[in-house]
Amino acid sequence: MRPITLLLFIGILISVCSCRSDFETTASTGDLTFSKDTIYLDTVFTNIGSSTYRLKVYNNSKNDITIPTIQLAKGLNSKYRMTVDGMQGNNGKIFSNVDLLAKDSLYIFIETTANIADANPADFLYTDQIQFDSGVNLQKIELVTLIQDAIFLYPKRFADGTTETLPIGDEKIDGFFLDENDPVNGNELHFKNTKPYVIYGYAAVPSGKTVTFDAGSRVHFHANSGLIISNTASINVNGAVSTTDKLEKEVIFEGDRLEPDYSDVPGQWGTIWLTNGSTNNTVNHLTIKNATIGLLVQNNDGTTVNIKNTQIYNCANYGILAQTAKINGENLVINNAGQASLACSYGGNYKFTHCTFNNNWNSSEQVAVFVSNYITGAVPEVKDLTAATFNNCIIYGSYSTEMILKKKTGAAFQYQFNNCLLKFDNISNTFTTNPDYQFGTDTAHYNAIILNKDPKFYKVSQNKFNIDDTSAAFAKGNSAYLIPLDIIGNTRTLPPDLGAYQNKPFPK
């Protein structure tokens, strides 16, 4: 009998233990706490989905509770949608009887897709609330999203399911030609400052046409998108000096992810590509951010690409990649690129005056400036570098050597650095006998060079390359190369400072 009694006792014990109190909950009493009291979903374009944002909900009581309802105040009509601990609820809008154990928490994930017509016309904000329970137990979390109206440019979709493409050599890419008589957008070759533009795929400028960007225009590129300036086509960027931190007159090219977490993420979109034969290209007061290659300039037709008062930041590969090109650059600032901030490769003709080339990429392989007269795998492999001239420039960065020259015989290799601050640390005397790096004795190529002195930029991590009078670049320029105004319109004094900025006291 003893085994039978023992088995009976074990059965009763299991039965009692299985009657757990985990699922015996009490109603919520309105004492939930939250990780945030307002969720700002940042800026979105009309009808483009936002990123997903997180809210954590805590039950700090000693009781397991049931929250009768978690819902959006606008109910099924809300433009927001949620998941609650992985549950979808009623279309992501309304959730009933959500259990939450004592001293436990749950996650709510929120996103939105809204139209400009849904927003408040006074401030373009779309708002709602997440409501927990009701009546005296009601608790609320505010939801706020700024919606921007925009002009969307993208390849056509055909009835057979295919998408418009552009021929690039033997390949095809998703893209389209901008149309000066588009039935919906009007003149797509004229970018105005009234609304931002969002481009999907590569927008190409037809041969013989010019694309113009007004001061203050904003262009956002989706992933794997960019702008192509075709053979005999031109680009004209007409930015101007801004008077506020909003850069109201600057032309800005960047990605279409507007959340702060994406503000300095490289490689979000492709490039601005000035192809073989593009002509009469001018760029003034343009800011390029977070591209793969900021500007790709290839074998333009002999006319000079004029790039002035321009900033290029956080490019996955290059800030400017020039191949057999002709460029005149004034008051340029380029920082952070996976390979080189400026690469003048495969020959060409280049002059840069009062420019700041820096590279703080997190790799010892990157440089600020790279110059060569060849490219591997091409036919011919070498091209004449007829000039690579740097006047009153700063070439600096986070690693020991930020300027590299590479040449091969069989083509010209002409370069000159005048009144420049260079970071070039000859570690282990690697370059002591190299004829290309004789900074103190080779006056044909180097004049008044400042080696390895700190320019004391204001805030490199924020791409602020202003200097003050404690900088090693202060008053070290040659007035023969003077550009009278700096990148933000300040008058340069004599002798001028090196780089794109005239010195000013830093803000306190």
Short mmCIF file of C-alpha atoms in Angstrom, two decimals:
data_model
loop_
_atom_site.label_atom_id
_atom_site.label_comp_id
_atom_site.label_asym_id
_atom_site.label_seq_id
_atom_site.Cartn_x
_atom_site.Cartn_y
_atom_site.Cartn_z
CA MET A 1 0.00 0.00 0.00
CA ARG A 2 2.88 2.34 0.67
CA PRO A 3 3.75 2.77 -3.04
CA ILE A 4 0.10 3.51 -3.83
CA THR A 5 -0.05 6.08 -1.02
CA LEU A 6 3.16 7.67 -2.22
CA LEU A 7 1.89 7.94 -5.79
CA LEU A 8 -1.39 9.42 -4.56
CA PHE A 9 0.52 12.02 -2.50
CA ILE A 10 2.70 12.95 -5.50
CA GLY A 11 -0.40 13.30 -7.71
CA ILE A 12 -2.07 15.61 -5.20
CA LEU A 13 1.13 17.67 -4.90
CA ILE A 14 1.39 18.06 -8.69
CA SER A 15 -2.27 19.03 -8.88
CA VAL A 16 -1.85 21.70 -6.22
CA CYS A 17 1.34 23.09 -7.79
CA SER A 18 -0.28 23.29 -11.21
CA CYS A 19 -2.87 25.73 -9.89
CA ARG A 20 -0.39 28.62 -10.19
CA SER A 21 -1.36 32.19 -9.44
CA ASP A 22 0.49 33.58 -12.52
CA PHE A 23 -2.75 33.99 -14.42
CA GLU A 24 -4.82 35.31 -11.54
CA THR A 25 -4.55 39.00 -12.29
CA THR A 26 -6.14 42.15 -10.95
CA ALA A 27 -7.33 45.07 -13.06
CA SER A 28 -4.88 47.83 -13.79
CA THR A 29 -5.25 50.80 -11.44
CA GLY A 30 -3.55 53.41 -13.60
CA ASP A 31 -0.14 53.06 -11.96
CA LEU A 32 1.89 52.06 -15.01
CA THR A 33 5.18 53.83 -15.67
CA PHE A 34 6.80 54.43 -19.05
CA SER A 35 10.22 54.91 -20.61
CA LYS A 36 8.94 58.11 -22.29
CA ASP A 37 5.95 60.38 -21.91
CA THR A 38 6.10 61.59 -25.52
CA ILE A 39 7.36 59.76 -28.59
CA TYR A 40 8.68 61.92 -31.41
CA LEU A 41 8.80 59.87 -34.59
CA ASP A 42 10.93 62.56 -36.24
CA THR A 43 10.30 63.83 -39.74
CA VAL A 44 8.82 61.70 -42.50
CA PHE A 45 7.92 62.42 -46.08
CA THR A 46 4.30 62.21 -47.06
CA ASN A 47 3.19 58.59 -47.61
CA ILE A 48 6.65 57.21 -46.71
CA GLY A 49 6.81 54.93 -43.69
CA SER A 50 8.74 55.98 -40.62
CA SER A 51 11.31 54.03 -38.68
CA THR A 52 10.04 51.97 -35.75
CA TYR A 53 10.16 53.52 -32.29
CA ARG A 54 10.05 51.75 -28.93
CA LEU A 55 8.12 52.38 -25.72
CA LYS A 56 8.69 50.32 -22.60
CA VAL A 57 5.81 49.90 -20.15
CA TYR A 58 6.50 48.92 -16.51
CA ASN A 59 4.34 47.29 -13.85
CA ASN A 60 6.17 48.22 -10.65
CA SER A 61 3.48 46.82 -8.37
CA LYS A 62 3.52 43.48 -6.55
CA ASN A 63 0.42 42.30 -8.41
CA ASP A 64 -0.01 40.65 -11.77
CA ILE A 65 -2.35 42.94 -13.69
CA THR A 66 -4.55 43.03 -16.77
CA ILE A 67 -4.68 46.24 -18.78
CA PRO A 68 -8.23 46.31 -20.19
CA THR A 69 -7.27 48.29 -23.31
CA ILE A 70 -4.19 49.65 -25.01
CA GLN A 71 -5.28 51.66 -28.02
CA LEU A 72 -4.62 54.63 -30.23
CA ALA A 73 -6.90 57.55 -29.40
CA LYS A 74 -7.97 57.84 -33.05
CA GLY A 75 -8.76 54.16 -33.07
CA LEU A 76 -8.89 52.36 -36.39
CA ASN A 77 -8.58 55.70 -38.22
CA SER A 78 -5.15 56.42 -36.77
CA LYS A 79 -2.16 56.65 -39.10
CA TYR A 80 0.01 55.10 -36.40
CA ARG A 81 0.28 51.36 -35.87
CA MET A 82 1.68 49.31 -33.00
CA THR A 83 2.72 45.90 -31.86
CA VAL A 84 2.40 45.10 -28.15
CA ASP A 85 4.82 42.40 -26.99
CA GLY A 86 4.69 40.96 -30.50
CA MET A 87 0.90 40.99 -30.73
CA GLN A 88 -0.84 42.69 -33.66
CA GLY A 89 -4.18 43.39 -31.96
CA ASN A 90 -6.94 44.87 -34.10
CA ASN A 91 -5.01 46.18 -37.13
CA GLY A 92 -2.28 47.37 -34.82
CA LYS A 93 -4.62 49.98 -33.33
CA ILE A 94 -6.56 48.40 -30.44
CA PHE A 95 -5.48 45.72 -27.92
CA SER A 96 -7.71 44.20 -25.25
CA ASN A 97 -6.92 42.53 -21.90
CA VAL A 98 -3.14 42.68 -22.00
CA ASP A 99 -1.56 40.82 -19.03
CA LEU A 100 1.53 42.20 -17.34
CA LEU A 101 3.19 40.34 -14.46
CA ALA A 102 4.32 41.97 -11.23
CA LYS A 103 7.66 43.79 -11.47
CA ASP A 104 7.71 43.10 -15.20
CA SER A 105 7.56 45.17 -18.38
CA LEU A 106 6.38 44.96 -21.98
CA TYR A 107 7.48 46.55 -25.24
CA ILE A 108 5.35 48.56 -27.64
CA PHE A 109 6.75 49.30 -31.11
CA ILE A 110 5.24 52.24 -33.02
CA GLU A 111 5.49 53.45 -36.61
CA THR A 112 3.49 55.57 -39.00
CA THR A 113 2.74 56.26 -42.64
CA ALA A 114 0.87 59.53 -43.08
CA ASN A 115 -0.01 62.04 -45.76
CA ILE A 116 0.59 65.78 -45.55
CA ALA A 117 -3.21 66.17 -45.64
CA ASP A 118 -3.42 64.30 -42.32
CA ALA A 119 -1.22 66.85 -40.55
CA ASN A 120 -2.17 70.08 -38.83
CA PRO A 121 -1.92 72.72 -41.62
CA ALA A 122 -0.42 75.26 -39.21
CA ASP A 123 2.65 73.23 -38.23
CA PHE A 124 2.47 70.02 -40.36
CA LEU A 125 2.44 67.87 -37.23
CA TYR A 126 0.45 64.66 -37.10
CA THR A 127 -0.39 63.66 -33.52
CA ASP A 128 -2.19 60.92 -31.62
CA GLN A 129 -2.01 59.18 -28.23
CA ILE A 130 -1.48 55.69 -26.93
CA GLN A 131 -4.16 55.27 -24.27
CA PHE A 132 -3.89 52.75 -21.44
CA ASP A 133 -7.23 51.86 -19.83
CA SER A 134 -9.95 54.51 -19.50
CA GLY A 135 -11.85 56.67 -17.03
CA VAL A 136 -10.05 57.43 -13.78
CA ASN A 137 -7.34 54.89 -14.67
CA LEU A 138 -6.58 56.47 -18.06
CA GLN A 139 -2.88 57.00 -18.83
CA LYS A 140 -1.62 58.53 -22.08
CA ILE A 141 1.55 58.68 -24.15
CA GLU A 142 1.70 61.43 -26.78
CA LEU A 143 2.76 60.63 -30.37
CA VAL A 144 4.15 63.40 -32.60
CA THR A 145 5.37 63.27 -36.22
CA LEU A 146 6.39 66.09 -38.54
CA ILE A 147 5.29 65.41 -42.10
CA GLN A 148 7.02 67.05 -45.06
CA ASP A 149 5.40 67.36 -48.41
CA ALA A 150 7.81 66.52 -51.21
CA ILE A 151 8.20 66.05 -54.93
CA PHE A 152 9.00 62.42 -55.72
CA LEU A 153 11.05 61.51 -58.79
CA TYR A 154 11.43 57.85 -59.75
CA PRO A 155 11.63 55.40 -62.68
CA LYS A 156 8.39 54.50 -64.43
CA ARG A 157 6.74 51.18 -63.66
CA PHE A 158 5.44 49.42 -66.76
CA ALA A 159 2.37 47.21 -67.12
CA ASP A 160 4.48 44.06 -67.42
CA GLY A 161 6.01 44.71 -63.98
CA THR A 162 9.38 45.97 -65.24
CA THR A 163 10.97 49.27 -64.22
CA GLU A 164 12.54 51.99 -66.33
CA THR A 165 16.34 51.65 -66.59
CA LEU A 166 19.36 53.58 -67.79
CA PRO A 167 22.17 52.02 -69.88
CA ILE A 168 25.57 52.37 -68.17
CA GLY A 169 28.15 50.76 -70.43
CA ASP A 170 27.11 47.14 -70.79
CA GLU A 171 24.95 47.31 -67.68
CA LYS A 172 21.53 48.73 -66.85
CA ILE A 173 20.56 50.41 -63.61
CA ASP A 174 17.23 51.57 -62.22
CA GLY A 175 16.94 55.13 -63.41
CA PHE A 176 15.26 57.68 -65.65
CA PHE A 177 15.88 60.91 -67.52
CA LEU A 178 14.67 64.13 -65.96
CA ASP A 179 11.95 65.69 -68.12
CA GLU A 180 11.61 69.45 -68.57
CA ASN A 181 7.97 68.95 -69.58
CA ASP A 182 6.77 66.30 -67.15
CA PRO A 183 2.94 66.29 -67.02
CA VAL A 184 2.92 66.03 -63.20
CA ASN A 185 6.08 67.76 -61.96
CA GLY A 186 6.61 70.32 -64.71
CA ASN A 187 10.27 71.11 -65.37
CA GLU A 188 12.23 68.40 -63.56
CA LEU A 189 15.51 70.02 -64.62
CA HIS A 190 14.82 72.98 -62.31
CA PHE A 191 15.00 72.13 -58.60
CA LYS A 192 13.31 74.86 -56.56
CA ASN A 193 13.34 75.59 -52.83
CA THR A 194 9.58 75.40 -52.25
CA LYS A 195 9.49 71.66 -51.46
CA PRO A 196 12.14 69.00 -50.87
CA TYR A 197 12.74 66.43 -53.62
CA VAL A 198 13.05 62.68 -53.07
CA ILE A 199 14.79 60.66 -55.79
CA TYR A 200 14.50 56.89 -56.27
CA GLY A 201 16.99 55.32 -58.66
CA TYR A 202 19.40 57.40 -60.73
CA ALA A 203 18.04 60.63 -62.21
CA ALA A 204 19.92 61.48 -65.41
CA VAL A 205 20.27 64.82 -67.17
CA PRO A 206 19.78 64.34 -70.93
CA SER A 207 22.57 65.26 -73.32
CA GLY A 208 22.66 68.96 -74.11
CA LYS A 209 20.52 69.89 -71.09
CA THR A 210 21.38 71.61 -67.79
CA VAL A 211 19.98 70.75 -64.38
CA THR A 212 19.75 73.77 -62.07
CA PHE A 213 19.42 73.87 -58.29
CA ASP A 214 18.13 77.06 -56.69
CA ALA A 215 19.58 78.37 -53.44
CA GLY A 216 17.92 76.60 -50.52
CA SER A 217 16.81 73.54 -52.49
CA ARG A 218 16.90 70.18 -50.72
CA VAL A 219 17.35 66.83 -52.47
CA HIS A 220 17.02 63.48 -50.69
CA PHE A 221 18.26 60.29 -52.34
CA HIS A 222 16.92 56.84 -51.54
CA ALA A 223 19.31 53.89 -51.20
CA ASN A 224 21.15 53.09 -54.47
CA SER A 225 20.11 56.40 -55.99
CA GLY A 226 21.93 59.43 -57.32
CA LEU A 227 22.28 61.96 -60.12
CA ILE A 228 23.99 61.43 -63.49
CA ILE A 229 25.19 64.29 -65.67
CA SER A 230 25.33 62.81 -69.17
CA ASN A 231 27.67 63.50 -72.09
CA THR A 232 27.32 67.21 -73.08
CA ALA A 233 24.93 67.80 -70.16
CA SER A 234 25.64 70.20 -67.27
CA ILE A 235 24.92 70.78 -63.60
CA ASN A 236 24.52 74.25 -62.10
CA VAL A 237 24.24 74.46 -58.30
CA ASN A 238 23.36 78.01 -57.28
CA GLY A 239 23.63 77.94 -53.50
CA ALA A 240 24.52 81.09 -51.56
CA VAL A 241 25.81 82.20 -48.17
CA SER A 242 23.34 81.49 -45.35
CA THR A 243 22.85 83.79 -42.38
CA THR A 244 21.49 81.22 -39.89
CA ASP A 245 22.29 77.69 -38.70
CA LYS A 246 19.35 76.45 -40.79
CA LEU A 247 21.53 76.88 -43.92
CA GLU A 248 18.55 78.43 -45.62
CA LYS A 249 20.44 79.26 -48.83
CA GLU A 250 22.68 76.19 -48.98
CA VAL A 251 21.81 73.46 -51.47
CA ILE A 252 21.84 70.13 -49.61
CA PHE A 253 22.09 66.61 -51.04
CA GLU A 254 21.58 63.79 -48.54
CA GLY A 255 19.74 60.52 -47.92
CA ASP A 256 16.02 60.18 -47.35
CA ARG A 257 16.30 58.87 -43.78
CA LEU A 258 15.58 61.95 -41.72
CA GLU A 259 15.90 60.47 -38.23
CA PRO A 260 18.78 61.78 -36.09
CA ASP A 261 20.28 58.27 -35.90
CA TYR A 262 20.98 58.52 -39.65
CA SER A 263 22.39 62.06 -39.65
CA ASP A 264 25.99 60.92 -40.14
CA VAL A 265 25.74 57.34 -41.45
CA PRO A 266 27.91 56.90 -44.60
CA GLY A 267 26.78 55.15 -47.77
CA GLN A 268 23.04 55.82 -47.57
CA TRP A 269 22.88 56.65 -51.30
CA GLY A 270 25.04 56.54 -54.42
CA THR A 271 26.76 59.54 -56.00
CA ILE A 272 26.59 62.68 -58.11
CA TRP A 273 28.24 61.43 -61.29
CA LEU A 274 29.71 63.86 -63.82
CA THR A 275 30.25 61.41 -66.64
CA ASN A 276 32.67 61.40 -69.55
CA GLY A 277 31.95 64.48 -71.65
CA SER A 278 29.78 66.43 -69.23
CA THR A 279 30.49 70.12 -69.64
CA ASN A 280 30.28 73.57 -68.02
CA ASN A 281 29.63 72.18 -64.55
CA THR A 282 29.49 74.71 -61.70
CA VAL A 283 28.83 74.04 -58.02
CA ASN A 284 28.54 76.74 -55.35
CA HIS A 285 27.44 76.39 -51.71
CA LEU A 286 26.52 72.70 -51.89
CA THR A 287 26.57 70.33 -48.93
CA ILE A 288 26.76 66.59 -49.69
CA LYS A 289 26.24 64.13 -46.83
CA ASN A 290 26.33 60.36 -46.35
CA ALA A 291 26.86 59.25 -49.95
CA THR A 292 28.97 56.36 -51.23
CA ILE A 293 30.97 58.79 -53.40
CA GLY A 294 30.09 62.45 -52.99
CA LEU A 295 31.20 63.63 -56.43
CA LEU A 296 32.44 61.28 -59.14
CA VAL A 297 34.05 63.31 -61.92
CA GLN A 298 35.22 61.37 -64.98
CA ASN A 299 37.06 62.72 -68.00
CA ASN A 300 35.00 65.86 -68.51
CA ASP A 301 35.49 67.37 -71.96
CA GLY A 302 38.29 69.78 -71.08
CA THR A 303 36.09 72.46 -69.52
CA THR A 304 36.84 73.07 -65.87
CA VAL A 305 34.48 71.82 -63.16
CA ASN A 306 34.25 74.76 -60.76
CA ILE A 307 33.47 73.69 -57.20
CA LYS A 308 33.32 76.48 -54.63
CA ASN A 309 32.19 76.88 -51.02
CA THR A 310 31.20 73.23 -50.83
CA GLN A 311 31.17 70.70 -47.98
CA ILE A 312 31.23 66.90 -48.35
CA TYR A 313 30.92 64.64 -45.31
CA ASN A 314 30.72 60.97 -44.35
CA CYS A 315 31.13 59.17 -47.67
CA ALA A 316 31.61 55.41 -47.62
CA ASN A 317 34.37 55.51 -50.27
CA TYR A 318 35.38 58.99 -51.49
CA GLY A 319 34.34 62.57 -50.94
CA ILE A 320 35.50 63.49 -54.45
CA LEU A 321 36.80 60.85 -56.84
CA ALA A 322 38.22 62.47 -59.97
CA GLN A 323 39.55 60.44 -62.90
CA THR A 324 41.25 62.28 -65.79
CA ALA A 325 39.21 65.32 -64.81
CA LYS A 326 39.77 69.07 -64.71
CA ILE A 327 38.70 70.71 -61.44
CA ASN A 328 39.13 74.12 -59.87
CA GLY A 329 38.20 73.97 -56.17
CA GLU A 330 37.94 76.92 -53.79
CA ASN A 331 36.84 76.92 -50.15
CA LEU A 332 36.12 73.19 -50.04
CA VAL A 333 35.78 71.14 -46.87
CA ILE A 334 35.79 67.34 -47.08
CA ASN A 335 35.84 65.01 -44.08
CA ASN A 336 35.37 61.32 -43.35
CA ALA A 337 35.66 58.93 -46.27
CA GLY A 338 36.36 55.23 -46.27
CA GLN A 339 39.22 55.51 -48.77
CA ALA A 340 40.10 59.15 -49.43
CA SER A 341 38.44 62.50 -48.85
CA LEU A 342 39.89 63.67 -52.16
CA ALA A 343 41.25 61.30 -54.81
CA CYS A 344 42.74 62.81 -57.99
CA SER A 345 43.48 59.64 -59.93
CA TYR A 346 44.31 58.55 -63.46
CA GLY A 347 45.83 61.88 -64.34
CA GLY A 348 43.98 65.12 -64.97
CA ASN A 349 44.40 68.78 -64.08
CA TYR A 350 43.53 70.05 -60.59
CA LYS A 351 43.87 73.23 -58.57
CA PHE A 352 42.62 73.59 -55.00
CA THR A 353 42.89 76.85 -53.09
CA HIS A 354 41.95 77.56 -49.46
CA CYS A 355 40.57 74.04 -48.97
CA THR A 356 40.38 71.83 -45.88
CA PHE A 357 40.81 68.11 -46.55
CA ASN A 358 40.48 66.01 -43.40
CA ASN A 359 39.82 62.35 -42.77
CA ASN A 360 38.84 60.92 -39.42
CA TRP A 361 37.54 57.61 -40.75
CA ASN A 362 38.03 54.80 -38.27
CA SER A 363 40.69 52.98 -40.25
CA SER A 364 44.42 53.33 -40.74
CA GLU A 365 43.98 52.73 -44.50
CA GLN A 366 42.23 56.02 -45.24
CA VAL A 367 43.88 59.29 -46.30
CA ALA A 368 42.77 62.87 -46.75
CA VAL A 369 44.37 63.36 -50.19
CA PHE A 370 45.42 60.77 -52.78
CA VAL A 371 47.02 61.73 -56.13
CA SER A 372 48.01 59.36 -58.96
CA ASN A 373 48.54 59.21 -62.71
CA TYR A 374 47.36 55.64 -63.27
CA ILE A 375 44.55 53.21 -62.65
CA THR A 376 44.91 49.44 -62.66
CA GLY A 377 43.05 47.43 -65.26
CA ALA A 378 42.47 50.35 -67.64
CA VAL A 379 43.76 50.74 -71.18
CA PRO A 380 45.93 52.77 -71.22
CA GLU A 381 46.92 52.28 -67.62
CA VAL A 382 48.51 55.74 -67.22
CA LYS A 383 47.30 59.25 -68.06
CA ASP A 384 49.10 62.57 -67.82
CA LEU A 385 48.73 64.40 -64.54
CA THR A 386 49.40 67.87 -65.92
CA ALA A 387 48.77 69.63 -62.61
CA ALA A 388 47.79 68.88 -59.03
CA THR A 389 48.24 72.18 -57.24
CA PHE A 390 47.30 72.89 -53.62
CA ASN A 391 47.52 76.47 -52.37
CA ASN A 392 46.83 77.65 -48.79
CA CYS A 393 45.29 74.27 -47.91
CA ILE A 394 45.07 72.08 -44.82
CA ILE A 395 45.52 68.32 -45.29
CA TYR A 396 44.99 66.56 -41.98
CA GLY A 397 43.31 63.65 -40.22
CA SER A 398 43.39 61.13 -37.42
CA TYR A 399 46.25 58.95 -38.68
CA SER A 400 49.94 59.51 -39.22
CA THR A 401 50.03 60.02 -43.00
CA GLU A 402 47.17 61.84 -44.71
CA MET A 403 48.67 62.57 -48.15
CA ILE A 404 49.80 59.92 -50.63
CA LEU A 405 51.33 60.36 -54.10
CA LYS A 406 51.48 57.38 -56.46
CA LYS A 407 52.94 57.52 -59.95
CA LYS A 408 54.02 55.29 -62.76
CA THR A 409 56.38 56.05 -65.61
CA GLY A 410 54.99 56.67 -69.05
CA ALA A 411 52.85 59.72 -68.18
CA ALA A 412 53.40 63.17 -66.68
CA PHE A 413 53.13 63.59 -62.90
CA GLN A 414 53.12 67.30 -62.03
CA TYR A 415 52.22 68.37 -58.49
CA GLN A 416 52.84 71.32 -56.20
CA PHE A 417 51.96 72.22 -52.61
CA ASN A 418 52.27 75.88 -51.69
CA ASN A 419 51.74 77.20 -48.15
CA CYS A 420 50.00 74.09 -46.91
CA LEU A 421 49.69 72.39 -43.53
CA LEU A 422 50.29 68.66 -44.07
CA LYS A 423 50.03 65.72 -41.73
CA PHE A 424 52.80 63.39 -42.88
CA ASP A 425 54.64 61.53 -40.15
CA ASN A 426 57.65 59.76 -41.63
CA ILE A 427 57.40 56.74 -39.34
CA SER A 428 60.56 54.62 -39.23
CA ASN A 429 62.06 56.89 -41.90
CA THR A 430 60.07 55.04 -44.55
CA PHE A 431 59.99 58.06 -46.88
CA THR A 432 63.33 59.66 -46.02
CA THR A 433 64.91 58.96 -49.41
CA ASN A 434 61.69 59.02 -51.46
CA PRO A 435 62.08 61.90 -53.95
CA ASP A 436 58.34 62.66 -53.91
CA TYR A 437 58.29 63.68 -50.23
CA GLN A 438 61.22 66.05 -49.79
CA PHE A 439 59.18 68.79 -48.13
CA GLY A 440 62.08 70.91 -46.96
CA THR A 441 64.39 70.79 -49.98
CA ASP A 442 62.27 70.18 -53.10
CA THR A 443 61.20 73.73 -53.94
CA ALA A 444 59.86 72.66 -57.32
CA HIS A 445 57.07 70.80 -55.53
CA TYR A 446 56.88 72.15 -51.96
CA ASN A 447 56.95 75.70 -50.65
CA ALA A 448 56.35 76.92 -47.08
CA ILE A 449 55.06 73.57 -45.83
CA ILE A 450 53.96 73.18 -42.20
CA LEU A 451 54.39 69.55 -41.15
CA ASN A 452 52.44 67.74 -38.44
CA LYS A 453 51.18 70.80 -36.60
CA ASP A 454 47.70 70.75 -35.08
CA PRO A 455 45.22 73.04 -36.89
CA LYS A 456 43.01 72.87 -33.78
CA PHE A 457 39.71 72.52 -35.58
CA TYR A 458 36.68 73.53 -33.53
CA LYS A 459 34.69 70.25 -33.47
CA VAL A 460 35.79 67.61 -35.96
CA SER A 461 33.14 65.11 -34.80
CA GLN A 462 30.48 67.63 -35.84
CA ASN A 463 32.22 68.56 -39.10
CA LYS A 464 33.03 72.03 -37.80
CA PHE A 465 36.45 72.93 -39.18
CA ASN A 466 36.59 76.51 -38.00
CA ILE A 467 39.90 77.65 -36.53
CA ASP A 468 40.91 80.41 -34.15
CA ASP A 469 44.16 82.34 -33.68
CA THR A 470 45.77 79.47 -31.74
CA SER A 471 45.74 77.24 -34.84
CA ALA A 472 48.97 76.31 -36.61
CA ALA A 473 47.14 77.43 -39.77
CA PHE A 474 46.60 80.97 -38.46
CA ALA A 475 48.04 83.65 -40.78
CA LYS A 476 50.27 81.15 -42.62
CA GLY A 477 48.79 81.63 -46.09
CA ASN A 478 50.28 83.36 -49.10
CA SER A 479 48.33 86.41 -50.27
CA ALA A 480 49.20 85.50 -53.87
CA TYR A 481 46.61 82.72 -53.63
CA LEU A 482 44.02 84.72 -51.69
CA ILE A 483 40.32 83.95 -52.07
CA PRO A 484 38.85 87.16 -50.55
CA LEU A 485 35.91 85.51 -48.74
CA ASP A 486 35.95 82.25 -46.81
CA ILE A 487 33.40 79.43 -47.13
CA ILE A 488 30.81 81.23 -44.98
CA GLY A 489 31.38 84.69 -46.41
CA ASN A 490 33.85 86.11 -43.88
CA THR A 491 36.49 88.48 -45.25
CA ARG A 492 40.00 87.10 -45.11
CA THR A 493 42.72 89.29 -43.63
CA LEU A 494 46.37 89.40 -44.68
CA PRO A 495 48.27 87.21 -44.42
CA PRO A 496 45.36 84.79 -44.83
CA ASP A 497 44.75 81.68 -42.78
CA LEU A 498 45.15 78.27 -44.35
CA GLY A 499 42.08 76.22 -45.16
CA ALA A 500 38.49 77.11 -45.95
CA TYR A 501 37.77 79.19 -42.83
CA GLN A 502 38.97 82.60 -41.70
CA ASN A 503 39.78 82.45 -37.99
CA LYS A 504 37.14 83.53 -35.48
CA PRO A 505 36.89 83.07 -31.68
CA PHE A 506 35.12 79.80 -30.95
CA PRO A 507 31.63 79.99 -29.42
CA LYS A 508 31.61 79.47 -25.66
#
